[in-house]
């Protein structure tokens, strides 16, 4: 009978409560992962670095256009290159590590809350978190922010779980070790914030509750050794291969960029609170619900049960979990609000705490595992004013619609012609042919061509002002500092490019990629064969020119070879 055939599945779901939500969450995060072209510059840059690892066979050194690229550590590149080795080089495959990170953050939060707050609050928090547009978009964006955000989150959760296990007289040391291992992966994902932020959140949370013994429990020599085993091999290898790496990565990229101004994306201090409010709609509106119900008694008691600010509370109480969420949210918000340069993705680590507070404050849902009479009273009062399923369902539908509409709008508003150009060029590109990028770094074109040979990048490399700031030119020039020979071969001024056109060693076709504006800097393009151009919707009017060796010599006005 059909009902009997479902029994094994029901029993399995009962034994593994993460199975159904885990599968549904995966399907949701993967639903639109492949409909967008690569967004520039981030997705093209990081995707091409990962693909170069796969094509070159060098899985140790991240390279951008053939030069060592140390803006970020290698974890995302390893995951993306591994995925592309299994499934092929495609944008949606390169985005899989971001989707996996969003899934891990969400499911880690769900399992932690299911263990310490009960299935109801865990399920609601997962529902809120998964349908936040900021998480949905971050899980489909090919850069490192979602990955490090997830690792910071699960490191906090593992450390908090270890503390709560110790409070209940249960085995906890392996969770301390897991927290250190996850922190090591966080450092391999984006640097020191992988351990500084989760360590800071746990320290402040426990200090607030005057739990010095629990702080000492988290200081594990075994965990520190595991952290070192995860982190030191790659960082040590890079310093050994490229002397000066430590200073460039830790001093310049980590500390100076954090403390100094002058970089792109400068925003005021209120940028992240505003981002969180707007990019988590419609769930943010739930914070207004207690105000609407302020006149009723139960609504007044739906606020988190943090207790008196200065009074210690047990970490495994409702107040302990609420305090963890508040510290998690505020400390990371404050940390990333201090520097002038701010990017939306930096705030992804606070999303689990934000979603939990939506459920606790907005919906007024309390823990289902009270540990005292006061906790039971608080639970009963809060649950008395829980929202109707219809209201929650309407919010879910609105959130889903907003997530999908955002992805579709970005797809329509930001056409990227590189994929179409690559489809045209790939069958015509012969071994030995050279792709030349004119005053641009079209890393999305490099990704779609899947060509291991670096491109020539022609630009104003002799202009010191062009090397200042936070630009693609500065990224390439810095990368070239670690391999001057490759930089000399690949980064050409316009004068050097004209000279190379006249070189007798030029024996293969050149494919020149650039915008129509570059013709003013390189007049010979007006007479070069134009073989492909982007649709009119491309605001940069990008084009592709073909130069055979004979065309190159003729258009560059090269002197005729001297006959003997």
Coordinates of C-alpha atoms in Angstrom, one line a residue:
X1 CA 0.0 0.0 0.0
X2 CA 1.2 3.6 -0.7
X3 CA 1.0 4.6 2.9
X4 CA 3.1 1.6 4.0
X5 CA 5.7 2.5 1.3
X6 CA 6.2 5.9 2.9
X7 CA 6.9 4.5 6.3
X8 CA 10.6 3.8 5.8
X9 CA 11.1 7.4 4.5
X10 CA 9.2 8.8 7.5
X11 CA 11.3 6.8 9.9
X12 CA 14.5 7.9 8.2
X13 CA 13.4 11.5 8.3
X14 CA 12.6 11.1 12.0
X15 CA 16.1 9.7 12.6
X16 CA 17.7 12.4 10.5
X17 CA 15.8 15.6 11.0
X18 CA 18.2 17.6 8.8
X19 CA 17.5 15.5 5.7
X20 CA 14.3 17.2 4.4
X21 CA 15.3 20.8 5.2
X22 CA 18.8 20.1 3.9
X23 CA 17.6 18.8 0.5
X24 CA 15.0 21.6 0.1
X25 CA 17.6 24.2 1.0
X26 CA 20.0 22.8 -1.6
X27 CA 17.4 22.9 -4.3
X28 CA 16.4 26.4 -3.4
X29 CA 20.0 27.7 -3.5
X30 CA 20.7 26.0 -6.8
X31 CA 17.5 27.0 -8.5
X32 CA 18.9 30.1 -10.3
X33 CA 22.7 29.6 -9.9
X34 CA 23.3 29.3 -13.6
X35 CA 21.1 31.9 -15.2
X36 CA 23.4 34.9 -14.8
X37 CA 26.6 35.7 -16.8
X38 CA 29.7 36.3 -14.8
X39 CA 29.5 39.6 -13.1
X40 CA 32.6 41.8 -13.4
X41 CA 35.0 42.3 -11.9
X42 CA 34.7 39.9 -9.0
X43 CA 33.2 36.8 -10.6
X44 CA 35.4 37.0 -13.7
X45 CA 38.6 37.5 -11.6
X46 CA 38.0 34.8 -9.0
X47 CA 36.6 32.4 -11.6
X48 CA 39.6 32.8 -13.9
X49 CA 42.1 32.3 -11.0
X50 CA 40.4 29.1 -10.0
X51 CA 40.3 27.9 -13.6
X52 CA 44.0 28.7 -14.1
X53 CA 44.8 26.4 -11.2
X54 CA 42.9 23.6 -12.9
X55 CA 44.4 24.2 -16.3
X56 CA 48.0 24.8 -15.2
X57 CA 48.1 22.0 -12.6
X58 CA 49.5 24.4 -10.1
X59 CA 47.1 24.1 -7.1
X60 CA 49.4 26.0 -4.7
X61 CA 49.9 29.4 -6.2
X62 CA 46.8 31.5 -7.2
X63 CA 47.6 33.3 -10.4
X64 CA 45.9 36.2 -12.2
X65 CA 46.9 36.4 -15.9
X66 CA 49.8 34.1 -15.0
X67 CA 51.2 36.2 -12.1
X68 CA 51.0 35.3 -8.4
X69 CA 47.8 36.8 -7.0
X70 CA 47.8 37.2 -3.2
X71 CA 44.9 39.4 -2.5
X72 CA 43.1 36.4 -1.0
X73 CA 44.1 32.9 0.2
X74 CA 43.4 29.9 -1.9
X75 CA 40.5 28.0 -0.2
X76 CA 37.7 29.2 -2.6
X77 CA 40.0 28.6 -5.6
X78 CA 40.6 25.0 -4.5
X79 CA 36.9 24.3 -4.1
X80 CA 36.0 25.9 -7.4
X81 CA 38.8 24.2 -9.3
X82 CA 37.8 20.9 -7.8
X83 CA 34.2 21.4 -8.8
X84 CA 35.2 22.3 -12.3
X85 CA 37.4 19.3 -12.6
X86 CA 34.4 17.1 -11.8
X87 CA 31.6 19.0 -13.6
X88 CA 33.4 21.1 -16.2
X89 CA 34.3 24.8 -16.5
X90 CA 31.0 26.8 -16.3
X91 CA 29.9 29.8 -14.3
X92 CA 27.4 27.8 -12.3
X93 CA 30.0 25.3 -11.3
X94 CA 32.5 28.0 -10.2
X95 CA 29.7 29.4 -8.0
X96 CA 29.1 26.0 -6.2
X97 CA 31.4 26.8 -3.3
X98 CA 29.4 29.9 -2.5
X99 CA 26.2 27.9 -2.6
X100 CA 27.8 25.2 -0.4
X101 CA 28.8 27.9 2.0
X102 CA 25.3 29.4 2.2
X103 CA 23.9 25.9 2.7
X104 CA 26.5 25.2 5.5
X105 CA 25.8 28.5 7.3
X106 CA 22.0 27.8 7.2
X107 CA 22.1 24.2 8.2
X108 CA 24.7 24.8 10.8
X109 CA 22.4 27.4 12.4
X110 CA 19.4 25.1 12.1
X111 CA 21.2 22.1 13.8
X112 CA 22.6 24.3 16.6
X113 CA 19.2 25.8 17.4
X114 CA 17.4 22.5 17.1
X115 CA 19.8 21.2 19.8
X116 CA 19.6 24.2 22.1
X117 CA 16.3 26.0 21.4
X118 CA 14.0 23.3 20.0
X119 CA 12.8 22.4 16.5
X120 CA 10.2 25.2 16.2
X121 CA 12.6 28.1 16.6
X122 CA 15.2 26.2 14.6
X123 CA 12.8 25.7 11.7
X124 CA 11.6 29.3 11.7
X125 CA 15.1 30.7 11.8
X126 CA 16.1 28.4 8.9
X127 CA 13.1 29.6 6.9
X128 CA 13.9 33.3 7.6
X129 CA 17.6 32.9 6.8
X130 CA 17.2 30.9 3.6
X131 CA 14.8 33.4 2.1
X132 CA 16.7 36.5 2.9
X133 CA 17.7 38.1 -0.4
X134 CA 21.2 38.9 1.0
X135 CA 21.9 35.2 1.7
X136 CA 20.3 34.0 -1.4
X137 CA 22.3 36.4 -3.6
X138 CA 25.5 35.7 -1.6
X139 CA 25.1 32.0 -2.2
X140 CA 25.0 32.5 -6.0
X141 CA 27.9 35.0 -6.2
X142 CA 31.4 33.9 -7.2
X143 CA 33.6 35.5 -4.6
X144 CA 35.0 34.7 -1.2
X145 CA 32.6 36.5 1.1
X146 CA 29.9 33.8 1.4
X147 CA 32.6 31.2 2.1
X148 CA 34.3 33.2 4.9
X149 CA 31.0 34.3 6.3
X150 CA 29.9 30.7 6.6
X151 CA 33.1 29.6 8.2
X152 CA 33.0 32.4 10.7
X153 CA 29.4 31.5 11.5
X154 CA 30.0 27.8 12.0
X155 CA 33.1 28.5 14.0
X156 CA 31.0 30.5 16.4
X157 CA 28.4 27.8 16.5
X158 CA 30.9 25.0 17.2
X159 CA 32.5 27.0 20.0
X160 CA 29.2 27.9 21.5
X161 CA 28.0 24.3 21.2
X162 CA 31.2 23.2 23.0
X163 CA 30.4 25.6 25.9
X164 CA 26.8 24.4 26.1
X165 CA 27.8 20.8 26.1
X166 CA 30.2 21.4 28.9
X167 CA 27.4 23.1 30.9
X168 CA 25.4 20.0 30.6
X169 CA 28.2 17.7 31.7
X170 CA 28.5 16.2 28.2
X171 CA 31.6 15.6 26.1
X172 CA 32.7 18.9 24.6
X173 CA 36.4 18.8 23.6
X174 CA 35.9 17.5 20.1
X175 CA 33.7 20.5 19.4
X176 CA 36.5 22.8 20.6
X177 CA 38.8 21.1 18.2
X178 CA 36.3 21.4 15.4
X179 CA 36.0 25.1 16.1
X180 CA 39.7 25.5 15.8
X181 CA 39.8 23.5 12.5
X182 CA 37.0 25.6 11.1
X183 CA 38.8 28.8 12.2
X184 CA 41.8 27.5 10.3
X185 CA 39.7 27.1 7.1
X186 CA 38.4 30.6 7.7
X187 CA 42.0 31.9 7.7
X188 CA 42.6 30.0 4.4
X189 CA 39.4 31.6 3.0
X190 CA 40.2 35.2 3.7
X191 CA 42.8 35.8 6.3
X192 CA 42.9 36.7 10.0
X193 CA 39.2 37.6 10.3
X194 CA 38.6 33.8 10.1
X195 CA 39.8 33.5 13.7
X196 CA 39.6 37.1 15.0
X197 CA 35.9 37.5 14.6
X198 CA 34.6 34.2 15.9
X199 CA 37.1 34.4 18.8
X200 CA 36.0 37.9 19.6
X201 CA 32.3 36.9 19.6
X202 CA 32.8 33.9 21.9
X203 CA 35.1 35.9 24.2
X204 CA 32.7 38.8 24.6
X205 CA 29.7 36.5 25.0
X206 CA 31.3 34.5 27.8
X207 CA 32.7 37.6 29.5
X208 CA 29.3 39.2 29.5
X209 CA 28.1 36.2 31.4
X210 CA 31.1 36.0 33.6
X211 CA 32.1 32.6 32.5
X212 CA 35.8 32.6 32.9
X213 CA 36.0 28.9 33.2
X214 CA 34.3 28.4 29.8
X215 CA 36.8 30.8 28.2
X216 CA 39.6 28.7 29.6
X217 CA 37.9 25.5 28.2
X218 CA 38.1 27.1 24.7
X219 CA 41.9 27.6 25.0
X220 CA 42.9 24.1 23.8
X221 CA 46.5 23.2 22.9
X222 CA 45.2 20.4 20.7
X223 CA 42.9 22.8 18.9
X224 CA 45.7 25.3 18.4
X225 CA 47.8 22.6 17.0
X226 CA 45.0 21.6 14.6
X227 CA 44.7 25.3 13.6
X228 CA 48.4 25.4 12.8
X229 CA 48.3 22.2 10.8
X230 CA 45.5 23.7 8.7
X231 CA 46.9 27.2 8.2
X232 CA 50.7 27.0 8.2
X233 CA 51.6 24.8 5.2
X234 CA 50.2 27.1 2.6
X235 CA 51.2 30.3 4.2
X236 CA 54.7 29.0 4.8
X237 CA 55.1 27.7 1.3
X238 CA 54.1 31.0 -0.2
X239 CA 56.7 32.9 1.9
X240 CA 59.3 30.4 1.0
X241 CA 58.5 30.6 -2.8
X242 CA 57.9 34.4 -2.8
X243 CA 59.9 36.3 -0.2
X244 CA 57.9 39.3 1.0
X245 CA 54.6 37.4 0.9
X246 CA 54.0 37.8 4.6
X247 CA 54.5 41.5 4.6
X248 CA 52.3 42.0 1.5
X249 CA 49.5 39.7 2.6
X250 CA 49.3 40.4 6.4
X251 CA 50.7 43.9 6.7
X252 CA 49.4 45.5 3.5
X253 CA 46.3 43.5 2.5
X254 CA 45.0 42.7 6.1
X255 CA 46.1 45.7 8.3
X256 CA 46.8 48.7 6.0
X257 CA 43.8 48.2 3.8
X258 CA 41.6 47.9 7.0
X259 CA 43.1 51.0 8.6
X260 CA 43.8 53.3 5.7
X261 CA 41.5 55.2 3.4
X262 CA 41.7 55.8 -0.3
X263 CA 40.3 52.5 -1.5
X264 CA 37.1 52.0 -3.5
X265 CA 33.7 51.6 -2.1
X266 CA 34.0 54.3 0.7
X267 CA 30.7 54.5 2.6
X268 CA 29.6 56.1 5.9
X269 CA 29.3 54.3 9.2
X270 CA 25.6 53.6 8.8
X271 CA 26.1 51.7 5.5
X272 CA 25.9 48.2 7.0
X273 CA 22.9 48.7 9.3
X274 CA 21.1 50.2 6.2
X275 CA 22.3 47.3 4.1
X276 CA 21.0 44.7 6.6
X277 CA 17.6 46.3 6.9
X278 CA 17.1 46.7 3.1
X279 CA 18.6 43.5 1.8
X280 CA 16.8 41.3 4.3
X281 CA 13.4 42.5 3.4
X282 CA 10.6 41.6 3.9
X283 CA 11.8 39.9 7.1
X284 CA 13.2 43.1 8.5
X285 CA 9.6 44.4 8.8
X286 CA 8.9 41.8 11.5
X287 CA 10.9 43.9 14.0
X288 CA 8.0 46.4 13.9
X289 CA 5.5 43.8 15.1
X290 CA 6.2 44.2 18.8
X291 CA 5.6 48.0 18.4
X292 CA 2.2 47.3 16.9
X293 CA 1.3 45.0 19.8
X294 CA 3.0 47.1 22.5
X295 CA -0.3 47.7 24.4
X296 CA -0.8 44.0 25.1
X297 CA 1.1 42.2 27.9
X298 CA 2.3 39.2 25.9
X299 CA 3.8 41.4 23.2
X300 CA 5.8 43.3 25.7
X301 CA 7.3 40.0 26.9
X302 CA 8.3 38.9 23.4
X303 CA 11.6 40.7 23.5
X304 CA 14.7 38.5 24.0
X305 CA 15.2 37.3 27.6
X306 CA 18.7 38.7 28.0
X307 CA 18.1 39.4 31.7
X308 CA 19.7 42.3 33.5
X309 CA 22.6 43.7 31.4
X310 CA 25.1 43.1 34.2
X311 CA 23.8 39.9 35.6
X312 CA 25.4 36.6 34.7
X313 CA 23.1 34.0 33.2
X314 CA 23.7 30.3 32.2
X315 CA 24.9 30.1 28.6
X316 CA 22.4 27.4 27.9
X317 CA 19.4 29.5 29.0
X318 CA 17.2 31.5 26.6
X319 CA 19.0 34.6 27.8
X320 CA 22.3 33.0 27.0
X321 CA 21.3 32.3 23.4
X322 CA 19.9 35.8 23.0
X323 CA 23.1 37.4 24.3
X324 CA 25.1 35.3 21.9
X325 CA 23.0 36.6 19.0
X326 CA 23.3 40.2 20.1
X327 CA 27.0 40.0 20.6
X328 CA 27.4 38.2 17.2
X329 CA 25.4 40.9 15.4
X330 CA 26.9 44.0 17.1
X331 CA 30.5 43.0 17.3
X332 CA 30.8 42.1 13.6
X333 CA 28.7 45.1 12.5
X334 CA 31.0 47.4 14.5
X335 CA 34.2 45.7 13.2
X336 CA 33.3 46.1 9.5
X337 CA 31.9 49.6 10.0
X338 CA 35.2 51.0 11.2
X339 CA 37.1 51.1 7.9
X340 CA 36.1 53.6 5.1
X341 CA 35.9 50.9 2.4
X342 CA 32.8 48.8 2.8
X343 CA 31.4 46.0 0.6
X344 CA 28.0 44.4 0.9
X345 CA 29.4 40.9 1.2
X346 CA 31.4 41.7 4.3
X347 CA 28.3 41.7 6.5
X348 CA 27.2 38.1 5.5
X349 CA 28.6 36.6 8.8
X350 CA 25.8 38.3 10.9
X351 CA 22.9 36.8 9.0
X352 CA 22.4 33.8 11.3
X353 CA 22.2 36.1 14.3
X354 CA 19.9 38.5 12.4
X355 CA 17.5 35.7 11.4
X356 CA 17.4 34.4 15.0
X357 CA 16.5 37.8 16.3
X358 CA 13.8 38.2 13.7
X359 CA 12.2 35.0 15.1
X360 CA 12.8 35.9 18.7
X361 CA 11.8 39.6 18.6
X362 CA 9.5 39.8 15.6
X363 CA 7.7 36.5 15.9
X364 CA 8.0 36.3 19.7
X365 CA 8.9 32.6 19.6
X366 CA 10.9 31.3 22.6
X367 CA 12.9 28.3 23.3
X368 CA 11.0 25.0 23.6
X369 CA 13.4 23.6 26.1
X370 CA 13.0 25.8 29.2
X371 CA 15.3 25.2 32.1
X372 CA 13.7 27.1 34.8
X373 CA 10.2 28.3 35.9
X374 CA 11.0 31.8 34.7
X375 CA 12.0 30.4 31.3
X376 CA 8.7 28.5 31.1
X377 CA 6.7 31.6 31.9
X378 CA 8.6 33.5 29.3
X379 CA 8.0 30.8 26.7
X380 CA 4.2 30.6 27.4
X381 CA 3.9 34.4 27.2
X382 CA 5.8 34.6 24.0
X383 CA 4.1 31.7 22.3
X384 CA 0.7 33.3 23.3
X385 CA 1.4 36.1 20.8
X386 CA 3.1 34.0 18.1
X387 CA 2.1 35.1 14.5
X388 CA -0.4 33.3 12.5
X389 CA 0.8 30.8 9.9
X390 CA -0.9 32.9 7.2
X391 CA 1.2 35.9 8.0
X392 CA 4.4 33.9 8.1
X393 CA 3.5 32.2 4.8
X394 CA 2.8 35.5 3.1
X395 CA 6.2 36.8 4.2
X396 CA 7.8 33.7 2.8
X397 CA 6.1 34.1 -0.5
X398 CA 7.1 37.8 -0.6
X399 CA 10.7 36.9 0.3
X400 CA 10.9 34.2 -2.4
X401 CA 9.5 36.6 -5.0
X402 CA 12.0 39.2 -4.0
X403 CA 14.9 36.8 -4.2
X404 CA 14.0 35.6 -7.6
X405 CA 13.1 39.1 -8.9
X406 CA 16.5 40.4 -7.8
X407 CA 18.4 37.7 -9.7
X408 CA 16.3 38.1 -12.8
X409 CA 16.7 41.9 -12.7
X410 CA 20.4 41.7 -12.4
X411 CA 20.6 39.3 -15.3
X412 CA 18.6 41.6 -17.5
X413 CA 20.2 44.9 -16.4
X414 CA 23.9 43.8 -16.6
X415 CA 24.5 41.9 -19.9
X416 CA 28.0 40.6 -20.3
X417 CA 29.1 40.0 -23.9
X418 CA 32.2 38.0 -23.0
X419 CA 30.5 34.6 -23.1
X420 CA 29.1 35.3 -26.6
X421 CA 32.5 36.6 -27.8
X422 CA 34.2 33.5 -26.4
X423 CA 31.7 31.2 -28.2
X424 CA 32.6 32.9 -31.4
X425 CA 36.3 33.0 -30.8
X426 CA 37.0 29.6 -29.3
X427 CA 36.7 27.5 -32.5
X428 CA 38.9 30.0 -34.4
X429 CA 41.6 30.3 -31.8
X430 CA 44.6 28.3 -33.0
X431 CA 47.6 27.0 -30.9
X432 CA 50.0 29.8 -30.5
X433 CA 47.5 32.6 -31.1
X434 CA 47.6 35.4 -28.6
X435 CA 44.7 37.2 -26.9
X436 CA 45.4 40.9 -26.3
X437 CA 43.3 43.0 -24.0
X438 CA 43.4 46.7 -24.7
X439 CA 43.2 48.9 -21.6
X440 CA 41.1 46.3 -19.8
X441 CA 41.2 43.1 -17.9
X442 CA 38.5 40.9 -19.3
X443 CA 38.9 38.0 -16.9
X444 CA 35.4 36.8 -17.8
X445 CA 36.6 36.4 -21.4
X446 CA 39.6 34.5 -20.1
X447 CA 37.3 32.2 -18.1
X448 CA 35.1 31.4 -21.0
X449 CA 38.0 30.7 -23.4
X450 CA 39.5 28.3 -20.8
X451 CA 43.0 29.1 -22.2
X452 CA 45.9 28.5 -19.9
X453 CA 48.2 30.9 -21.8
X454 CA 48.1 34.4 -20.2
X455 CA 46.8 37.4 -22.2
X456 CA 48.8 40.4 -23.1
X457 CA 47.4 43.4 -21.2
X458 CA 48.1 46.7 -23.0
X459 CA 47.6 49.8 -20.8
X460 CA 49.3 52.9 -19.4
X461 CA 51.7 51.0 -17.2
X462 CA 54.2 53.9 -17.5
X463 CA 51.8 56.3 -15.8
X464 CA 52.4 56.3 -12.0
X465 CA 49.0 57.9 -11.3
X466 CA 47.3 54.9 -13.0
X467 CA 49.0 52.6 -10.5
X468 CA 47.4 54.4 -7.5
X469 CA 44.2 53.3 -5.8
X470 CA 42.2 50.1 -5.8
X471 CA 42.0 49.2 -9.5
X472 CA 42.6 46.3 -11.7
X473 CA 45.9 47.8 -12.9
X474 CA 47.1 48.0 -9.3
X475 CA 46.1 44.3 -8.8
X476 CA 48.1 43.2 -11.8
X477 CA 51.1 45.3 -11.1
X478 CA 51.2 44.1 -7.5
X479 CA 51.0 40.5 -8.7
X480 CA 53.8 41.1 -11.1
X481 CA 56.1 42.2 -8.2
X482 CA 56.3 38.5 -7.3
X483 CA 57.1 37.4 -10.9
X484 CA 58.8 40.3 -12.8
X485 CA 59.6 38.1 -15.8
X486 CA 56.0 37.3 -16.4
X487 CA 55.0 40.9 -15.8
X488 CA 57.5 42.0 -18.4
X489 CA 56.0 39.6 -21.0
X490 CA 52.4 40.3 -20.3
X491 CA 51.9 43.9 -19.2
X492 CA 52.7 46.2 -22.1
X493 CA 52.5 49.9 -22.6
X494 CA 51.0 51.0 -25.9
X495 CA 54.5 51.9 -27.2
X496 CA 55.8 48.4 -26.3
X497 CA 52.8 46.8 -28.0
X498 CA 53.5 48.7 -31.2
X499 CA 57.1 47.5 -31.0
X500 CA 56.0 43.9 -30.4
X501 CA 53.9 44.1 -33.5
X502 CA 57.1 44.7 -35.5
X503 CA 59.0 41.8 -33.8
X504 CA 60.2 39.1 -36.2
X505 CA 59.1 36.6 -33.5
X506 CA 55.4 37.5 -34.1
X507 CA 54.3 34.5 -36.2
X508 CA 50.7 33.9 -35.0
X509 CA 47.4 35.7 -35.1
X510 CA 46.6 38.3 -32.5
X511 CA 43.0 38.7 -31.2
X512 CA 42.5 42.1 -29.7
X513 CA 39.7 42.8 -27.2
X514 CA 38.7 46.3 -26.1
X515 CA 36.1 49.0 -26.2
X516 CA 35.5 51.4 -29.1
X517 CA 37.1 54.2 -27.0
X518 CA 40.5 52.5 -27.2
X519 CA 40.7 53.4 -31.0
X520 CA 41.6 56.9 -29.9
X521 CA 44.7 55.6 -28.1
X522 CA 45.6 53.0 -30.8
X523 CA 44.6 54.5 -34.2
X524 CA 45.7 51.4 -36.1
X525 CA 42.5 49.7 -34.9
X526 CA 40.5 51.9 -37.3
X527 CA 42.0 49.9 -40.2
X528 CA 42.2 46.5 -38.5
X529 CA 39.7 43.8 -39.4
X530 CA 36.8 44.0 -37.0
X531 CA 35.5 40.4 -36.6
X532 CA 33.0 40.7 -33.7
X533 CA 31.2 43.4 -31.7
X534 CA 28.9 43.3 -28.8
X535 CA 25.2 44.1 -29.1
X536 CA 24.0 47.7 -28.9
X537 CA 22.9 47.0 -25.3
X538 CA 26.6 46.8 -24.2
X539 CA 27.3 50.2 -22.8
X540 CA 31.1 49.8 -23.3
X541 CA 30.7 48.8 -27.0
X542 CA 33.3 46.0 -26.8
X543 CA 34.8 44.6 -29.9
X544 CA 37.2 42.0 -31.2
X545 CA 39.8 42.7 -33.9
X546 CA 41.9 40.1 -35.7
X547 CA 45.5 40.8 -36.7
X548 CA 47.6 38.4 -38.7
X549 CA 51.3 38.9 -38.6
X550 CA 51.2 40.5 -42.0
X551 CA 48.4 42.9 -40.9
X552 CA 50.3 43.7 -37.7
X553 CA 53.5 44.7 -39.6
X554 CA 51.5 46.7 -42.1
X555 CA 49.3 48.6 -39.7
X556 CA 52.1 49.3 -37.2
X557 CA 54.2 50.9 -40.0
X558 CA 57.1 48.5 -39.3
X559 CA 60.2 49.1 -41.4
X560 CA 60.8 46.6 -44.1
X561 CA 63.4 44.0 -43.3
X562 CA 66.9 44.7 -44.6
X563 CA 67.7 42.3 -47.4
X564 CA 71.2 40.9 -47.6

